[in-house]
CSV table of C-alpha atoms in Angstrom, one decimal:
chain,number,residue,atom,x,y,z
A,1,MET,CA,16.3,27.1,1.3
A,2,LEU,CA,13.2,27.8,3.5
A,3,GLU,CA,11.4,30.0,0.9
A,4,ASN,CA,8.0,28.7,2.3
A,5,THR,CA,9.1,29.5,5.8
A,6,ARG,CA,10.0,33.0,4.8
A,7,TYR,CA,6.6,33.4,3.2
A,8,LYS,CA,4.8,32.2,6.3
A,9,LEU,CA,6.9,34.5,8.6
A,10,LYS,CA,6.8,37.6,6.4
A,11,THR,CA,3.4,37.3,4.6
A,12,GLU,CA,1.1,35.0,6.6
A,13,LYS,CA,2.7,36.1,9.9
A,14,ARG,CA,2.3,32.6,11.4
A,15,LEU,CA,4.4,29.4,11.6
A,16,THR,CA,4.3,26.1,13.4
A,17,VAL,CA,7.8,24.7,14.0
A,18,GLY,CA,8.2,20.9,14.6
A,19,TYR,CA,11.2,19.3,16.3
A,20,PHE,CA,11.4,15.6,15.7
A,21,GLY,CA,14.2,13.5,17.2
A,22,GLY,CA,15.8,12.1,20.3
A,23,SER,CA,17.0,13.2,23.7
A,24,ILE,CA,19.4,15.9,22.3
A,25,THR,CA,16.4,17.6,20.6
A,26,GLU,CA,14.2,17.0,23.6
A,27,GLY,CA,16.8,18.9,25.7
A,28,ALA,CA,18.4,16.3,28.0
A,29,GLY,CA,21.3,17.9,29.8
A,30,ALA,CA,20.0,21.4,29.6
A,31,SER,CA,19.3,23.3,32.8
A,32,ASP,CA,15.9,24.3,31.3
A,33,PRO,CA,15.0,22.3,28.2
A,34,SER,CA,12.3,24.7,27.2
A,35,ARG,CA,14.8,27.6,27.1
A,36,THR,CA,18.5,26.5,27.1
A,37,SER,CA,18.4,23.5,24.8
A,38,TRP,CA,19.0,24.1,21.1
A,39,ARG,CA,15.3,23.4,20.5
A,40,GLY,CA,14.1,25.9,23.1
A,41,ALA,CA,16.7,28.5,22.3
A,42,THR,CA,16.2,28.5,18.5
A,43,PHE,CA,12.4,28.8,19.0
A,44,ASP,CA,13.0,31.7,21.3
A,45,TRP,CA,15.2,33.3,18.6
A,46,LEU,CA,12.4,33.0,16.1
A,47,LYS,CA,10.0,34.6,18.5
A,48,ALA,CA,12.4,37.5,19.2
A,49,SER,CA,13.2,37.9,15.5
A,50,TYR,CA,9.5,37.8,14.4
A,51,PRO,CA,7.6,39.4,17.2
A,52,ASP,CA,4.6,40.1,15.0
A,53,CYS,CA,4.1,36.4,14.1
A,54,ALA,CA,2.0,33.8,15.7
A,55,LEU,CA,4.5,31.0,16.4
A,56,THR,CA,3.7,27.5,17.7
A,57,GLN,CA,6.2,24.8,18.7
A,58,ILE,CA,5.8,21.1,18.4
A,59,ASN,CA,8.2,19.2,20.7
A,60,ALA,CA,7.9,15.7,19.1
A,61,ALA,CA,11.3,14.5,20.4
A,62,ILE,CA,11.6,11.4,22.6
A,63,GLY,CA,14.9,10.5,24.4
A,64,GLY,CA,16.4,7.1,23.7
A,65,THR,CA,14.5,6.6,20.4
A,66,GLY,CA,15.6,6.6,16.8
A,67,SER,CA,14.1,6.8,13.4
A,68,GLN,CA,12.7,3.3,13.7
A,69,LEU,CA,10.1,4.5,16.2
A,70,GLY,CA,9.8,7.8,14.3
A,71,ILE,CA,8.2,6.2,11.2
A,72,PHE,CA,5.4,4.9,13.4
A,73,ARG,CA,4.6,8.0,15.4
A,74,CYS,CA,5.3,10.6,12.6
A,75,GLU,CA,1.6,11.2,11.9
A,76,ARG,CA,0.3,11.2,15.4
A,77,ASP,CA,3.1,13.3,17.0
A,78,LEU,CA,4.2,15.6,14.2
A,79,THR,CA,2.3,15.9,10.9
A,80,SER,CA,-1.2,15.9,12.5
A,81,LYS,CA,-0.2,19.2,14.0
A,82,ALA,CA,0.6,20.7,10.6
A,83,PRO,CA,4.1,22.1,11.0
A,84,GLY,CA,5.4,24.5,8.3
A,85,LEU,CA,9.0,24.0,9.3
A,86,VAL,CA,10.4,20.8,10.7
A,87,PHE,CA,13.8,20.1,12.3
A,88,VAL,CA,14.7,16.4,12.2
A,89,GLU,CA,17.5,14.9,14.3
A,90,TYR,CA,18.2,11.1,14.5
A,91,SER,CA,21.8,10.5,13.5
A,92,VAL,CA,23.1,10.0,17.1
A,93,ASN,CA,20.3,7.6,18.2
A,94,ASP,CA,20.6,5.7,14.9
A,95,PHE,CA,24.4,5.3,15.4
A,96,GLY,CA,25.4,1.6,15.0
A,97,ASN,CA,22.2,0.6,13.2
A,98,ASP,CA,22.2,-0.9,9.8
A,99,TYR,CA,22.9,1.6,7.0
A,100,ASP,CA,20.1,0.4,4.7
A,101,THR,CA,17.5,0.3,7.5
A,102,VAL,CA,18.4,3.9,8.5
A,103,MET,CA,18.0,5.0,4.9
A,104,VAL,CA,14.5,3.4,4.7
A,105,ASN,CA,13.4,5.0,8.0
A,106,SER,CA,14.9,8.4,7.1
A,107,GLU,CA,13.3,8.5,3.7
A,108,THR,CA,10.0,7.3,5.1
A,109,ILE,CA,9.9,10.2,7.6
A,110,ILE,CA,10.8,12.8,5.0
A,111,ARG,CA,8.2,11.3,2.6
A,112,LYS,CA,5.5,11.3,5.3
A,113,ILE,CA,6.2,15.0,6.2
A,114,LEU,CA,6.0,16.1,2.6
A,115,THR,CA,3.0,13.9,1.7
A,116,ALA,CA,1.1,15.4,4.6
A,117,ASN,CA,2.1,19.0,3.7
A,118,PRO,CA,4.0,19.5,0.4
A,119,TYR,CA,4.7,23.1,1.5
A,120,ALA,CA,6.6,22.1,4.7
A,121,ASP,CA,10.2,23.0,4.8
A,122,ILE,CA,12.6,20.5,6.5
A,123,VAL,CA,16.0,21.0,8.0
A,124,TYR,CA,18.1,17.9,9.0
A,125,VAL,CA,20.3,18.4,12.1
A,126,HIS,CA,23.3,16.2,12.9
A,127,THR,CA,24.5,16.0,16.5
A,128,THR,CA,27.4,14.0,18.0
A,129,THR,CA,28.9,12.2,21.0
A,130,LYS,CA,32.3,11.4,22.3
A,131,SER,CA,32.1,7.8,21.1
A,132,ILE,CA,31.2,9.0,17.6
A,133,SER,CA,34.1,11.5,17.7
A,134,ASP,CA,36.5,8.7,18.8
A,135,ARG,CA,35.2,6.5,15.9
A,136,LEU,CA,35.9,9.3,13.4
A,137,ALA,CA,39.3,10.0,14.9
A,138,SER,CA,40.3,6.4,14.4
A,139,GLY,CA,39.3,6.5,10.7
A,140,GLY,CA,35.8,5.0,11.1
A,141,GLU,CA,32.6,6.3,9.6
A,142,TYR,CA,29.6,8.0,11.2
A,143,THR,CA,27.4,5.5,9.3
A,144,SER,CA,24.0,6.8,10.4
A,145,ARG,CA,25.0,10.3,9.5
A,146,SER,CA,26.0,9.1,6.0
A,147,ALA,CA,22.7,7.3,5.6
A,148,HIS,CA,20.5,10.3,6.6
A,149,SER,CA,22.7,12.6,4.6
A,150,THR,CA,22.2,10.5,1.4
A,151,VAL,CA,18.4,10.9,1.8
A,152,MET,CA,18.6,14.6,2.4
A,153,HIS,CA,20.8,15.2,-0.7
A,154,HIS,CA,18.3,13.2,-2.8
A,155,TYR,CA,15.4,15.4,-1.6
A,156,GLY,CA,17.3,18.7,-1.6
A,157,ILE,CA,17.0,19.2,2.1
A,158,ASP,CA,19.4,21.5,3.9
A,159,GLN,CA,21.5,20.0,6.7
A,160,ILE,CA,23.3,21.5,9.7
A,161,ASP,CA,26.1,19.5,11.2
A,162,MET,CA,26.2,21.2,14.5
A,163,GLY,CA,27.8,18.1,16.0
A,164,GLU,CA,31.0,18.8,14.1
A,165,ILE,CA,31.0,22.3,15.5
A,166,LEU,CA,30.9,21.0,19.1
A,167,ARG,CA,33.4,18.2,18.2
A,168,ALA,CA,35.9,20.7,16.7
A,169,LYS,CA,35.5,23.1,19.6
A,170,THR,CA,36.0,20.3,22.2
A,171,LEU,CA,39.1,19.0,20.4
A,172,LEU,CA,40.6,22.4,19.9
A,173,GLU,CA,40.3,23.1,23.6
A,174,GLY,CA,42.0,19.9,24.8
A,175,GLY,CA,39.5,17.2,24.2
A,176,ASP,CA,37.6,17.4,27.6
A,177,TRP,CA,34.0,16.4,26.6
A,178,LYS,CA,32.7,17.3,30.0
A,179,LYS,CA,33.3,20.9,29.2
A,180,TYR,CA,30.4,21.0,26.8
A,181,THR,CA,28.4,17.8,27.7
A,182,ARG,CA,27.0,16.3,30.9
A,183,ASP,CA,27.9,12.8,30.1
A,184,ASP,CA,29.9,12.7,26.8
A,185,VAL,CA,26.5,12.6,25.0
A,186,HIS,CA,24.0,15.3,26.1
A,187,PRO,CA,25.2,18.9,25.9
A,188,ASN,CA,25.2,21.1,29.0
A,189,ASP,CA,24.1,24.7,28.5
A,190,ASP,CA,27.5,25.7,27.1
A,191,GLY,CA,27.3,22.9,24.6
A,192,TYR,CA,23.7,23.8,23.7
A,193,ARG,CA,24.8,27.4,23.0
A,194,LEU,CA,27.2,26.0,20.4
A,195,TYR,CA,24.4,24.0,18.8
A,196,THR,CA,22.0,27.0,19.0
A,197,ALA,CA,24.5,29.4,17.4
A,198,SER,CA,25.0,27.1,14.4
A,199,VAL,CA,21.2,26.9,13.8
A,200,VAL,CA,20.7,30.6,14.3
A,201,ASP,CA,23.5,31.4,11.8
A,202,TYR,CA,21.8,29.2,9.3
A,203,LEU,CA,18.4,30.8,9.9
A,204,GLU,CA,19.7,34.3,9.7
A,205,GLY,CA,21.2,33.5,6.3
A,206,THR,CA,18.3,31.6,4.8
A,207,LEU,CA,15.5,33.8,6.2
A,208,SER,CA,17.0,37.1,5.1
A,209,GLY,CA,15.6,39.0,2.2
A,210,ALA,CA,12.0,39.5,0.9
A,211,ALA,CA,9.4,36.8,1.0
A,212,PRO,CA,8.5,35.0,-2.3
A,213,GLU,CA,5.3,35.9,-3.9
A,214,SER,CA,3.7,32.7,-2.9
A,215,LYS,CA,4.5,29.3,-1.4
A,216,ALA,CA,5.7,26.5,-3.7
A,217,ALA,CA,5.0,22.8,-3.2
A,218,HIS,CA,8.1,20.6,-2.8
A,219,SER,CA,8.2,17.9,-5.5
A,220,LEU,CA,8.8,14.3,-4.5
A,221,PRO,CA,11.6,12.6,-6.4
A,222,ALA,CA,11.6,8.8,-7.1
A,223,ALA,CA,12.0,6.9,-3.9
A,224,LEU,CA,15.4,5.6,-3.0
A,225,THR,CA,14.2,2.8,-0.7
A,226,ASP,CA,11.4,0.4,0.1
A,227,LEU,CA,9.3,2.9,1.9
A,228,ARG,CA,7.3,2.1,5.1
A,229,MET,CA,4.5,4.6,4.4
A,230,ASN,CA,1.9,2.4,6.1
A,231,ALA,CA,3.9,2.3,9.4
A,232,ARG,CA,1.3,3.1,12.0
A,233,LEU,CA,0.3,2.9,15.7
A,234,GLU,CA,-2.7,0.8,16.5
A,235,ASP,CA,-4.2,1.7,19.9
A,236,ALA,CA,-3.7,-0.9,22.6
A,237,TRP,CA,-7.0,-0.1,24.3
A,238,ASP,CA,-8.7,-1.6,21.2
A,239,LEU,CA,-7.0,-4.9,21.7
A,240,LEU,CA,-8.6,-6.0,24.9
A,241,ASP,CA,-11.5,-8.4,24.6
A,242,GLY,CA,-12.9,-11.5,26.2
A,243,THR,CA,-9.8,-13.5,25.4
A,244,SER,CA,-7.5,-11.2,27.2
A,245,GLN,CA,-6.2,-12.5,30.6
A,246,GLY,CA,-4.7,-10.4,33.3
A,247,TRP,CA,-4.6,-7.1,31.3
A,248,GLU,CA,-6.4,-3.9,32.1
A,249,LYS,CA,-6.9,-0.4,30.6
A,250,VAL,CA,-5.1,2.4,32.4
A,251,ASP,CA,-6.4,6.0,31.8
A,252,ALA,CA,-3.1,7.7,32.3
A,253,THR,CA,-0.4,8.8,29.9
A,254,LEU,CA,2.5,6.6,28.8
A,255,CYS,CA,5.2,8.9,30.1
A,256,SER,CA,3.4,11.9,28.7
A,257,ARG,CA,3.9,10.4,25.2
A,258,TYR,CA,0.7,8.5,24.6
A,259,ASP,CA,-2.8,9.1,25.9
A,260,HIS,CA,-3.3,5.8,27.7
A,261,TYR,CA,-2.1,2.2,27.9
A,262,ILE,CA,-2.8,-1.3,28.9
A,263,GLU,CA,-1.0,-3.0,31.7
A,264,ALA,CA,-0.3,-6.5,33.1
A,265,SER,CA,1.8,-7.1,36.1
A,266,LYS,CA,1.4,-10.8,36.9
A,267,PRO,CA,3.4,-13.6,35.2
A,268,GLY,CA,1.1,-15.6,32.9
A,269,ALA,CA,-1.1,-12.7,31.8
A,270,ARG,CA,-1.9,-13.4,28.2
A,271,LEU,CA,-2.9,-11.2,25.2
A,272,GLU,CA,-3.6,-12.3,21.6
A,273,ILE,CA,-3.3,-9.7,18.8
A,274,THR,CA,-4.3,-10.0,15.1
A,275,PHE,CA,-2.5,-7.6,12.8
A,276,VAL,CA,-2.2,-7.1,9.1
A,277,GLY,CA,1.2,-6.3,7.6
A,278,ARG,CA,4.8,-7.5,7.5
A,279,ARG,CA,6.3,-6.4,10.8
A,280,VAL,CA,5.0,-5.8,14.3
A,281,GLY,CA,6.4,-4.1,17.4
A,282,LEU,CA,5.3,-2.5,20.7
A,283,TYR,CA,5.2,1.1,21.8
A,284,LEU,CA,5.6,0.6,25.5
A,285,MET,CA,6.9,1.9,28.8
A,286,LEU,CA,10.4,1.1,30.0
A,287,ALA,CA,10.1,1.5,33.8
A,288,LYS,CA,11.8,0.6,37.1
A,289,ASP,CA,9.4,-2.3,37.5
A,290,SER,CA,9.2,-3.5,33.9
A,291,GLY,CA,9.5,-7.3,33.4
A,292,ASP,CA,10.2,-9.7,30.6
A,293,LEU,CA,7.7,-10.5,27.8
A,294,ILE,CA,7.3,-13.8,26.0
A,295,TYR,CA,5.9,-13.5,22.5
A,296,SER,CA,5.3,-15.8,19.5
A,297,ILE,CA,4.1,-15.0,16.0
A,298,ASP,CA,1.8,-17.3,14.0
A,299,GLY,CA,2.4,-20.2,16.4
A,300,GLY,CA,6.2,-20.0,16.1
A,301,GLU,CA,8.7,-20.5,18.8
A,302,ASP,CA,8.5,-18.4,22.0
A,303,LYS,CA,10.9,-15.6,22.3
A,304,THR,CA,11.7,-13.3,25.2
A,305,LEU,CA,11.8,-9.5,25.1
A,306,ARG,CA,13.3,-7.6,28.1
A,307,THR,CA,11.6,-4.3,28.7
A,308,TRP,CA,13.9,-3.1,31.4
A,309,ASP,CA,17.4,-1.6,31.1
A,310,SER,CA,19.8,0.2,33.3
A,311,TYR,CA,18.3,3.6,32.5
A,312,CYS,CA,15.1,2.5,34.1
A,313,LYS,CA,16.8,2.9,37.5
A,314,SER,CA,16.8,6.7,36.9
A,315,PHE,CA,13.6,7.3,35.0
A,316,ASN,CA,10.7,5.8,33.2
A,317,ARG,CA,10.4,6.4,29.5
A,318,ALA,CA,8.4,5.5,26.3
A,319,GLY,CA,10.1,3.4,23.7
A,320,GLY,CA,9.5,1.2,20.7
A,321,MET,CA,10.6,-2.5,20.3
A,322,MET,CA,10.2,-4.6,17.2
A,323,LEU,CA,9.2,-8.2,17.5
A,324,GLY,CA,10.6,-10.9,15.2
A,325,GLY,CA,11.6,-10.3,11.6
A,326,GLU,CA,10.0,-9.7,8.2
A,327,LEU,CA,6.9,-11.6,7.4
A,328,CYS,CA,4.8,-12.2,4.3
A,329,GLU,CA,2.3,-9.5,3.8
A,330,GLY,CA,-1.0,-10.6,5.3
A,331,THR,CA,-2.9,-11.3,8.5
A,332,HIS,CA,-0.8,-12.6,11.4
A,333,ARG,CA,-1.4,-13.6,15.1
A,334,LEU,CA,0.8,-12.3,17.9
A,335,VAL,CA,0.6,-13.9,21.3
A,336,LEU,CA,2.1,-12.1,24.4
A,337,ARG,CA,2.6,-13.4,27.9
A,338,VAL,CA,4.1,-11.8,30.9
A,339,ALA,CA,7.2,-13.9,31.8
A,340,ASP,CA,8.2,-15.3,35.2
A,341,GLY,CA,11.7,-13.9,34.6
A,342,LYS,CA,12.9,-10.3,34.8
A,343,ALA,CA,16.1,-8.3,35.1
A,344,ASP,CA,17.7,-8.8,38.5
A,345,GLU,CA,17.4,-5.1,39.3
A,346,SER,CA,13.9,-4.6,38.1
A,347,GLU,CA,11.3,-4.0,40.8
A,348,GLY,CA,8.5,-6.1,39.1
A,349,HIS,CA,7.1,-7.8,36.1
A,350,ALA,CA,4.9,-4.9,34.7
A,351,ILE,CA,4.3,-4.6,31.0
A,352,ARG,CA,2.6,-1.4,29.8
A,353,ILE,CA,1.7,-1.0,26.2
A,354,GLY,CA,0.4,2.2,24.6
A,355,ALA,CA,0.1,0.9,21.0
A,356,VAL,CA,1.1,-1.8,18.6
A,357,MET,CA,3.5,-0.7,15.8
A,358,VAL,CA,2.6,-2.2,12.4
A,359,TYR,CA,3.7,-1.9,8.8
């Protein structure tokens, strides 16, 4: 119940707040994500409520990504910055994914946060969309919410289902989702006000009262799943050597989410990667000129990965894509080639990789 957060606010007079999730936490749809999203507005509330505290915000949310990418970037984007309070939000972006996989990813993220800082408080936030609401109305299950919720109950982590507040308000007022969202998914400022109010109500209740005498470490219960604690990002710049063909280092950010990347834009460009683990993926850019990528693992059959989708027509973004399935633990060889083919609407064949995802 945020006892350590109360201690930091009322005794230490400083707190770093992390926001880890997808586009709804990033603030898509808000007129000013830094102020009118639920993330920006709740942080502003903390600053106004505790004006004598040194408060720092970590915006570690990336639109269009779920907990799968989260397990790989948790250390770099979140725990390395030492948050004392973390809001996690992945139910919407995990919607439709396998229940057991969501549980593994969810528990891995929680475990990584608490392993890095046993004193960190965590709040899990559930959001919603029209399609999820329709699923519930027809008797279906919000499966990803159920999976995340199971993990939070096991770890004794508080949850705020602000999505249900927006859903109930929308249905009560006639069911027009455009009243509170831009596109049936991302809230507008009115929708974000509903989200913000639910978080502020929770904070007002849990942060009231005197601070405890000291902070207390959160204990870690027995794991529920096969954790992916070794999930990591391996920098792509370190992969280029004399065997690389047609790839170059680019000293610019990957959509402001990674410090730099490697790029190839001509079909046939080849890159060979050795990795140690059981799974591999790519942390890359999905852009208006992204092409197709051909890959093989350990000399197996060639498979094609499309790194362009319809959202690329509107904006470039960072994302994570897994390659192949589960392997035996050990050393493996991944070969990448820029394909001749591409999506019809893509403007090119470019492949831009910030890091390799491995566990």
